[in-house]
PDB file of C-alpha atoms in Angstrom:
ATOM      1  CA  UNK A  29       3.005  -8.465  18.870  1.00 81.00           C
ATOM      2  CA  UNK A  30       3.671  -9.808  15.366  1.00 91.00           C
ATOM      3  CA  UNK A  31       5.643  -8.518  12.407  1.00 94.00           C
ATOM      4  CA  UNK A  32       3.624  -7.178   9.481  1.00 96.00           C
ATOM      5  CA  UNK A  33       4.856  -7.416   5.899  1.00 96.00           C
ATOM      6  CA  UNK A  34       3.080  -4.916   3.668  1.00 97.00           C
ATOM      7  CA  UNK A  35       3.212  -5.723  -0.041  1.00 97.00           C
ATOM      8  CA  UNK A  36       1.953  -3.242  -2.578  1.00 98.00           C
ATOM      9  CA  UNK A  37       0.285  -4.914  -5.545  1.00 98.00           C
ATOM     10  CA  UNK A  38       2.356  -5.378  -8.680  1.00 97.00           C
ATOM     11  CA  UNK A  39       2.356  -2.823 -11.461  1.00 97.00           C
ATOM     12  CA  UNK A  40      -1.098  -2.491 -12.997  1.00 97.00           C
ATOM     13  CA  UNK A  41      -2.459  -1.434 -16.357  1.00 96.00           C
ATOM     14  CA  UNK A  42      -3.656   1.779 -14.695  1.00 95.00           C
ATOM     15  CA  UNK A  43      -0.140   2.503 -13.380  1.00 94.00           C
ATOM     16  CA  UNK A  44       1.393   2.256 -16.831  1.00 93.00           C
ATOM     17  CA  UNK A  45      -1.503   4.202 -18.336  1.00 94.00           C
ATOM     18  CA  UNK A  46      -1.019   7.087 -15.915  1.00 94.00           C
ATOM     19  CA  UNK A  47      -4.558   6.651 -14.595  1.00 95.00           C
ATOM     20  CA  UNK A  48      -5.750   6.939 -10.990  1.00 96.00           C
ATOM     21  CA  UNK A  49      -7.588   3.634 -10.764  1.00 95.00           C
ATOM     22  CA  UNK A  50      -8.998   3.875  -7.262  1.00 95.00           C
ATOM     23  CA  UNK A  51     -11.717   1.248  -6.832  1.00 95.00           C
ATOM     24  CA  UNK A  52     -12.466   0.925 -10.553  1.00 94.00           C
ATOM     25  CA  UNK A  53     -13.175  -2.775 -11.203  1.00 93.00           C
ATOM     26  CA  UNK A  54     -11.235  -4.835 -13.717  1.00 93.00           C
ATOM     27  CA  UNK A  55      -7.826  -3.204 -13.209  1.00 96.00           C
ATOM     28  CA  UNK A  56      -5.340  -6.049 -13.671  1.00 97.00           C
ATOM     29  CA  UNK A  57      -1.583  -6.429 -13.434  1.00 97.00           C
ATOM     30  CA  UNK A  58       0.288  -5.627 -16.605  1.00 97.00           C
ATOM     31  CA  UNK A  59       2.971  -7.958 -17.958  1.00 97.00           C
ATOM     32  CA  UNK A  60       5.678  -6.468 -15.748  1.00 96.00           C
ATOM     33  CA  UNK A  61       3.380  -6.586 -12.714  1.00 97.00           C
ATOM     34  CA  UNK A  62       2.679 -10.266 -13.345  1.00 98.00           C
ATOM     35  CA  UNK A  63       6.432 -10.900 -13.429  1.00 97.00           C
ATOM     36  CA  UNK A  64       6.813  -8.992 -10.159  1.00 96.00           C
ATOM     37  CA  UNK A  65       4.117 -11.189  -8.592  1.00 97.00           C
ATOM     38  CA  UNK A  66       5.793 -14.341  -9.925  1.00 97.00           C
ATOM     39  CA  UNK A  67       9.041 -13.307  -8.208  1.00 96.00           C
ATOM     40  CA  UNK A  68       7.364 -12.675  -4.849  1.00 95.00           C
ATOM     41  CA  UNK A  69       7.484 -16.286  -3.526  1.00 95.00           C
ATOM     42  CA  UNK A  70      11.269 -16.411  -3.960  1.00 92.00           C
ATOM     43  CA  UNK A  71      11.704 -13.009  -2.319  1.00 92.00           C
ATOM     44  CA  UNK A  72       9.736 -14.197   0.702  1.00 92.00           C
ATOM     45  CA  UNK A  73      11.312 -17.653   0.827  1.00 90.00           C
ATOM     46  CA  UNK A  74      12.353 -18.622   4.331  1.00 86.00           C
ATOM     47  CA  UNK A  75       9.899 -16.242   6.025  1.00 91.00           C
ATOM     48  CA  UNK A  76       7.347 -18.311   7.977  1.00 91.00           C
ATOM     49  CA  UNK A  77       4.131 -16.496   7.144  1.00 94.00           C
ATOM     50  CA  UNK A  78       1.229 -17.249   9.477  1.00 95.00           C
ATOM     51  CA  UNK A  79      -1.473 -15.665   7.302  1.00 97.00           C
ATOM     52  CA  UNK A  80      -2.097 -13.384   4.361  1.00 98.00           C
ATOM     53  CA  UNK A  81      -4.667 -10.575   4.218  1.00 98.00           C
ATOM     54  CA  UNK A  82      -5.609  -8.879   0.974  1.00 98.00           C
ATOM     55  CA  UNK A  83      -7.488  -5.924  -0.393  1.00 98.00           C
ATOM     56  CA  UNK A  84     -10.521  -7.181  -2.342  1.00 97.00           C
ATOM     57  CA  UNK A  85      -9.358  -5.544  -5.582  1.00 97.00           C
ATOM     58  CA  UNK A  86      -8.247  -7.663  -8.519  1.00 97.00           C
ATOM     59  CA  UNK A  87      -4.692  -6.330  -8.747  1.00 97.00           C
ATOM     60  CA  UNK A  88      -3.974  -7.392  -5.156  1.00 98.00           C
ATOM     61  CA  UNK A  89      -5.520 -10.826  -5.591  1.00 97.00           C
ATOM     62  CA  UNK A  90      -3.439 -11.351  -8.741  1.00 98.00           C
ATOM     63  CA  UNK A  91      -0.284 -10.285  -6.890  1.00 98.00           C
ATOM     64  CA  UNK A  92      -0.797 -12.939  -4.216  1.00 98.00           C
ATOM     65  CA  UNK A  93      -1.754 -15.741  -6.604  1.00 98.00           C
ATOM     66  CA  UNK A  94       1.805 -17.079  -7.167  1.00 98.00           C
ATOM     67  CA  UNK A  95       2.577 -16.900  -3.432  1.00 97.00           C
ATOM     68  CA  UNK A  96      -0.584 -18.851  -2.584  1.00 98.00           C
ATOM     69  CA  UNK A  97       0.244 -21.434  -5.245  1.00 98.00           C
ATOM     70  CA  UNK A  98       3.686 -21.865  -3.683  1.00 97.00           C
ATOM     71  CA  UNK A  99       2.208 -22.023  -0.176  1.00 97.00           C
ATOM     72  CA  UNK A 100      -1.205 -23.714  -0.466  1.00 96.00           C
ATOM     73  CA  UNK A 101      -1.388 -24.043   3.319  1.00 96.00           C
ATOM     74  CA  UNK A 102      -1.248 -20.266   3.837  1.00 97.00           C
ATOM     75  CA  UNK A 103      -4.578 -18.930   5.155  1.00 97.00           C
ATOM     76  CA  UNK A 104      -5.949 -16.075   3.054  1.00 98.00           C
ATOM     77  CA  UNK A 105      -8.346 -13.423   4.339  1.00 98.00           C
ATOM     78  CA  UNK A 106      -9.937 -10.473   2.542  1.00 98.00           C
ATOM     79  CA  UNK A 107     -10.409  -7.199   4.396  1.00 98.00           C
ATOM     80  CA  UNK A 108     -12.165  -4.244   2.775  1.00 97.00           C
ATOM     81  CA  UNK A 109     -10.512  -1.871   5.262  1.00 98.00           C
ATOM     82  CA  UNK A 110      -7.227  -2.251   3.384  1.00 98.00           C
ATOM     83  CA  UNK A 111      -8.894  -1.657   0.032  1.00 97.00           C
ATOM     84  CA  UNK A 112      -7.859   1.271  -2.135  1.00 97.00           C
ATOM     85  CA  UNK A 113      -8.784   4.832  -1.276  1.00 97.00           C
ATOM     86  CA  UNK A 114     -12.125   5.862  -2.731  1.00 97.00           C
ATOM     87  CA  UNK A 115     -10.989   8.707  -4.970  1.00 97.00           C
ATOM     88  CA  UNK A 116     -14.586   9.430  -5.961  1.00 96.00           C
ATOM     89  CA  UNK A 117     -14.842  11.688  -9.014  1.00 97.00           C
ATOM     90  CA  UNK A 118     -11.079  11.453  -9.511  1.00 97.00           C
ATOM     91  CA  UNK A 119     -11.247   7.705 -10.173  1.00 96.00           C
ATOM     92  CA  UNK A 120     -10.367   6.698 -13.715  1.00 95.00           C
ATOM     93  CA  UNK A 121      -8.895  10.084 -14.634  1.00 95.00           C
ATOM     94  CA  UNK A 122      -5.392  10.772 -15.934  1.00 95.00           C
ATOM     95  CA  UNK A 123      -2.873  11.867 -13.298  1.00 94.00           C
ATOM     96  CA  UNK A 124      -1.498  14.537 -15.646  1.00 93.00           C
ATOM     97  CA  UNK A 125      -4.993  16.006 -15.875  1.00 95.00           C
ATOM     98  CA  UNK A 126      -5.584  15.818 -12.109  1.00 95.00           C
ATOM     99  CA  UNK A 127      -2.371  17.757 -11.444  1.00 93.00           C
ATOM    100  CA  UNK A 128      -4.183  20.868 -12.708  1.00 94.00           C
ATOM    101  CA  UNK A 129      -6.960  20.545 -10.118  1.00 96.00           C
ATOM    102  CA  UNK A 130      -6.785  22.914  -7.084  1.00 96.00           C
ATOM    103  CA  UNK A 131      -7.196  19.883  -4.788  1.00 96.00           C
ATOM    104  CA  UNK A 132      -3.952  18.391  -6.124  1.00 96.00           C
ATOM    105  CA  UNK A 133      -1.855  20.916  -4.185  1.00 96.00           C
ATOM    106  CA  UNK A 134      -3.819  20.166  -1.009  1.00 96.00           C
ATOM    107  CA  UNK A 135      -3.133  16.443  -1.490  1.00 96.00           C
ATOM    108  CA  UNK A 136       0.555  17.281  -1.910  1.00 95.00           C
ATOM    109  CA  UNK A 137       1.021  19.807   0.886  1.00 95.00           C
ATOM    110  CA  UNK A 138      -1.749  19.233   3.409  1.00 97.00           C
ATOM    111  CA  UNK A 139      -3.125  15.704   2.838  1.00 97.00           C
ATOM    112  CA  UNK A 140      -4.738  15.632   6.284  1.00 97.00           C
ATOM    113  CA  UNK A 141      -7.217  18.184   4.889  1.00 97.00           C
ATOM    114  CA  UNK A 142      -7.767  16.409   1.562  1.00 97.00           C
ATOM    115  CA  UNK A 143     -11.152  14.856   0.808  1.00 97.00           C
ATOM    116  CA  UNK A 144     -11.824  13.583  -2.704  1.00 97.00           C
ATOM    117  CA  UNK A 145     -15.065  14.808  -4.309  1.00 97.00           C
ATOM    118  CA  UNK A 146     -17.614  12.010  -4.124  1.00 97.00           C
ATOM    119  CA  UNK A 147     -15.071   9.856  -2.283  1.00 97.00           C
ATOM    120  CA  UNK A 148     -13.329   9.743   1.084  1.00 98.00           C
ATOM    121  CA  UNK A 149     -10.716  11.748   2.935  1.00 98.00           C
ATOM    122  CA  UNK A 150      -7.133  10.637   3.407  1.00 97.00           C
ATOM    123  CA  UNK A 151      -7.710  10.891   7.169  1.00 98.00           C
ATOM    124  CA  UNK A 152     -10.467   8.298   6.842  1.00 98.00           C
ATOM    125  CA  UNK A 153      -8.179   6.069   4.757  1.00 98.00           C
ATOM    126  CA  UNK A 154      -5.479   6.134   7.408  1.00 98.00           C
ATOM    127  CA  UNK A 155      -7.952   5.519  10.220  1.00 98.00           C
ATOM    128  CA  UNK A 156      -9.450   2.397   8.649  1.00 98.00           C
ATOM    129  CA  UNK A 157      -6.064   1.037   7.564  1.00 98.00           C
ATOM    130  CA  UNK A 158      -4.511   1.473  11.018  1.00 98.00           C
ATOM    131  CA  UNK A 159      -7.601  -0.004  12.672  1.00 98.00           C
ATOM    132  CA  UNK A 160      -7.294  -3.050  10.419  1.00 98.00           C
ATOM    133  CA  UNK A 161      -3.594  -3.476  11.199  1.00 98.00           C
ATOM    134  CA  UNK A 162      -4.140  -3.249  14.946  1.00 97.00           C
ATOM    135  CA  UNK A 163      -6.994  -5.749  14.835  1.00 97.00           C
ATOM    136  CA  UNK A 164      -5.003  -8.194  12.716  1.00 97.00           C
ATOM    137  CA  UNK A 165      -1.975  -7.771  14.994  1.00 97.00           C
ATOM    138  CA  UNK A 166      -4.164  -8.911  17.868  1.00 96.00           C
ATOM    139  CA  UNK A 167      -5.715 -11.797  15.942  1.00 97.00           C
ATOM    140  CA  UNK A 168      -2.437 -13.104  14.558  1.00 97.00           C
ATOM    141  CA  UNK A 169      -0.612 -12.647  17.858  1.00 94.00           C
ATOM    142  CA  UNK A 170      -3.280 -14.567  19.774  1.00 95.00           C
ATOM    143  CA  UNK A 171      -3.466 -17.370  17.216  1.00 95.00           C
ATOM    144  CA  UNK A 172       0.196 -17.807  16.289  1.00 94.00           C
ATOM    145  CA  UNK A 173       2.253 -16.117  19.020  1.00 90.00           C
ATOM    146  CA  UNK A 174       4.015 -12.788  19.429  1.00 86.00           C
ATOM    147  CA  UNK A 175       6.842 -13.754  17.047  1.00 88.00           C
ATOM    148  CA  UNK A 176       4.474 -14.503  14.161  1.00 91.00           C
ATOM    149  CA  UNK A 177       4.832 -12.851  10.770  1.00 94.00           C
ATOM    150  CA  UNK A 178       1.895 -12.113   8.500  1.00 96.00           C
ATOM    151  CA  UNK A 179       1.392 -10.332   5.195  1.00 97.00           C
ATOM    152  CA  UNK A 180      -1.002  -7.716   3.856  1.00 98.00           C
ATOM    153  CA  UNK A 181      -1.307  -7.004   0.140  1.00 98.00           C
ATOM    154  CA  UNK A 182      -2.695  -3.536  -0.343  1.00 98.00           C
ATOM    155  CA  UNK A 183      -2.207  -0.178  -2.082  1.00 97.00           C
ATOM    156  CA  UNK A 184       0.338   2.639  -2.121  1.00 96.00           C
ATOM    157  CA  UNK A 185      -1.493   5.278  -0.107  1.00 96.00           C
ATOM    158  CA  UNK A 186      -2.612   2.653   2.428  1.00 97.00           C
ATOM    159  CA  UNK A 187       0.971   1.531   2.994  1.00 98.00           C
ATOM    160  CA  UNK A 188       2.211   5.098   3.291  1.00 97.00           C
ATOM    161  CA  UNK A 189      -0.445   5.934   5.856  1.00 97.00           C
ATOM    162  CA  UNK A 190       0.348   2.850   7.976  1.00 98.00           C
ATOM    163  CA  UNK A 191       4.072   3.663   7.853  1.00 98.00           C
ATOM    164  CA  UNK A 192       3.374   7.263   8.886  1.00 98.00           C
ATOM    165  CA  UNK A 193       1.402   5.988  11.870  1.00 97.00           C
ATOM    166  CA  UNK A 194       4.174   3.551  12.822  1.00 97.00           C
ATOM    167  CA  UNK A 195       6.778   6.321  12.698  1.00 97.00           C
ATOM    168  CA  UNK A 196       4.607   8.779  14.625  1.00 96.00           C
ATOM    169  CA  UNK A 197       4.426  11.124  11.641  1.00 97.00           C
ATOM    170  CA  UNK A 198       1.547  13.509  11.080  1.00 97.00           C
ATOM    171  CA  UNK A 199      -0.459  12.528   8.021  1.00 97.00           C
ATOM    172  CA  UNK A 200       0.707  15.751   6.350  1.00 97.00           C
ATOM    173  CA  UNK A 201       4.150  14.112   6.070  1.00 96.00           C
ATOM    174  CA  UNK A 202       3.042  10.838   4.502  1.00 95.00           C
ATOM    175  CA  UNK A 203       3.791  12.086   0.984  1.00 95.00           C
ATOM    176  CA  UNK A 204       7.477  11.863   1.913  1.00 95.00           C
ATOM    177  CA  UNK A 205       7.130   8.060   1.889  1.00 95.00           C
ATOM    178  CA  UNK A 206       7.161   5.919  -1.257  1.00 93.00           C
ATOM    179  CA  UNK A 207       5.943   2.373  -1.931  1.00 94.00           C
ATOM    180  CA  UNK A 208       6.661   1.112  -5.443  1.00 94.00           C
ATOM    181  CA  UNK A 209       4.676  -1.714  -7.042  1.00 96.00           C
ATOM    182  CA  UNK A 210       5.372  -5.083  -5.417  1.00 96.00           C
ATOM    183  CA  UNK A 211       7.652  -3.435  -2.864  1.00 96.00           C
ATOM    184  CA  UNK A 212       7.956  -4.941   0.596  1.00 95.00           C
ATOM    185  CA  UNK A 213       7.627  -2.854   3.746  1.00 95.00           C
ATOM    186  CA  UNK A 214       8.016  -4.564   7.114  1.00 94.00           C
ATOM    187  CA  UNK A 215       6.976  -3.291  10.542  1.00 94.00           C
ATOM    188  CA  UNK A 216       7.581  -5.142  13.790  1.00 93.00           C
ATOM    189  CA  UNK A 217       5.038  -4.195  16.417  1.00 94.00           C
ATOM    190  CA  UNK A 218       5.922  -4.422  20.111  1.00 90.00           C
ATOM    191  CA  UNK A 219       4.185  -3.512  23.349  1.00 87.00           C
ATOM    192  CA  UNK A 220       5.934  -0.128  23.479  1.00 89.00           C
ATOM    193  CA  UNK A 221       6.418   0.917  19.859  1.00 91.00           C
ATOM    194  CA  UNK A 222       6.578  -0.230  16.221  1.00 94.00           C
ATOM    195  CA  UNK A 223       9.901  -0.698  14.426  1.00 93.00           C
ATOM    196  CA  UNK A 224      10.211  -0.053  10.691  1.00 95.00           C
ATOM    197  CA  UNK A 225      12.401  -2.894   9.393  1.00 91.00           C
ATOM    198  CA  UNK A 226      12.084  -2.376   5.637  1.00 92.00           C
ATOM    199  CA  UNK A 227      10.580   0.405   3.556  1.00 95.00           C
ATOM    200  CA  UNK A 228       9.639   0.004  -0.105  1.00 93.00           C
ATOM    201  CA  UNK A 229      12.172  -2.785  -0.697  1.00 93.00           C
ATOM    202  CA  UNK A 230      11.963  -4.016  -4.282  1.00 89.00           C
ATOM    203  CA  UNK A 231      15.067  -6.187  -4.107  1.00 86.00           C
ATOM    204  CA  UNK A 232      17.031  -3.941  -6.461  1.00 63.00           C
ATOM    205  CA  UNK A 233      17.830  -0.258  -7.005  1.00 53.00           C
ATOM    206  CA  UNK A 234      15.799   0.318 -10.177  1.00 62.00           C
ATOM    207  CA  UNK A 235      13.314   2.348  -8.152  1.00 57.00           C
ATOM    208  CA  UNK A 236      15.974   5.043  -7.718  1.00 51.00           C
ATOM    209  CA  UNK A 237      15.942   5.862 -11.440  1.00 56.00           C
ATOM    210  CA  UNK A 238      14.057   9.178 -11.945  1.00 54.00           C
ATOM    211  CA  UNK A 239      10.703   8.693 -13.712  1.00 62.00           C
ATOM    212  CA  UNK A 240      10.163  10.173 -17.185  1.00 63.00           C
ATOM    213  CA  UNK A 241       9.291  13.869 -17.055  1.00 56.00           C
ATOM    214  CA  UNK A 242       5.592  14.541 -16.649  1.00 52.00           C
ATOM    215  CA  UNK A 243       4.594  10.952 -15.970  1.00 51.00           C
ATOM    216  CA  UNK A 244       3.109  11.589 -12.528  1.00 51.00           C
ATOM    217  CA  UNK A 245       2.460  15.310 -12.302  1.00 56.00           C
ATOM    218  CA  UNK A 246       4.764  18.234 -11.606  1.00 57.00           C
ATOM    219  CA  UNK A 247       8.379  17.678 -10.592  1.00 54.00           C
ATOM    220  CA  UNK A 248       8.625  16.873  -6.904  1.00 61.00           C
ATOM    221  CA  UNK A 249       4.944  15.955  -6.542  1.00 67.00           C
ATOM    222  CA  UNK A 250       4.033  12.783  -4.651  1.00 66.00           C
ATOM    223  CA  UNK A 251       2.444  10.052  -6.767  1.00 70.00           C
ATOM    224  CA  UNK A 252      -1.231  10.083  -5.876  1.00 72.00           C
ATOM    225  CA  UNK A 253      -2.360   6.465  -5.747  1.00 71.00           C
ATOM    226  CA  UNK A 254       1.213   5.185  -5.468  1.00 67.00           C
ATOM    227  CA  UNK A 255       2.751   5.627  -8.914  1.00 71.00           C
ATOM    228  CA  UNK A 256       4.001   3.099 -11.470  1.00 68.00           C
ATOM    229  CA  UNK A 257       7.462   2.421 -10.027  1.00 68.00           C
ATOM    230  CA  UNK A 258      10.604   1.840 -12.093  1.00 61.00           C
ATOM    231  CA  UNK A 259      10.281   1.171 -15.856  1.00 63.00           C
TER     232      UNK A 259
END
């Protein structure tokens, strides 16, 4: 079975604006996110990628653009199953405002029971993301061999849910996982079990700096949608 590299999209204008973008169209990388994307080819240099799979949303496509320019031979596929969570009525709203909603605490403490009004449940998000990973594992393994490496560019909650599945964690624990913008998470899949090789690796330690107070909800809350990462 192949090794999967999960890349969260670079920092977006919604991240810096404290907005839960969801599937809102036209959400682009901000200046810092574009710089993160530009640095991605060098960070992945030397890794023989067999294929790249992306969420259909603009911020993911923009994140992969420099990598594809550096590797024009790299096959690119789009898969809606690794698209952002449909946050329904929460989409486009400020995170600070959403933190006052009763559902916010459910998302924090019991995400397996969380379903967004007019949108989808986090259980459904995990199910489609894991299904996509398993199908692509099979496709890439058959086409390129069991030692192949491929990349998926997707979103924070998608990455967290795939990592939780790989570690055998109940979805209620996935808020203990973080995936900063343009971070790299790597999972090697084998016949018996997955191995988590990297988790949220940004190439530096800036992500350990505490965020400004109140930027993403109450102290200790998980960043719904993934958060904006280090300043």
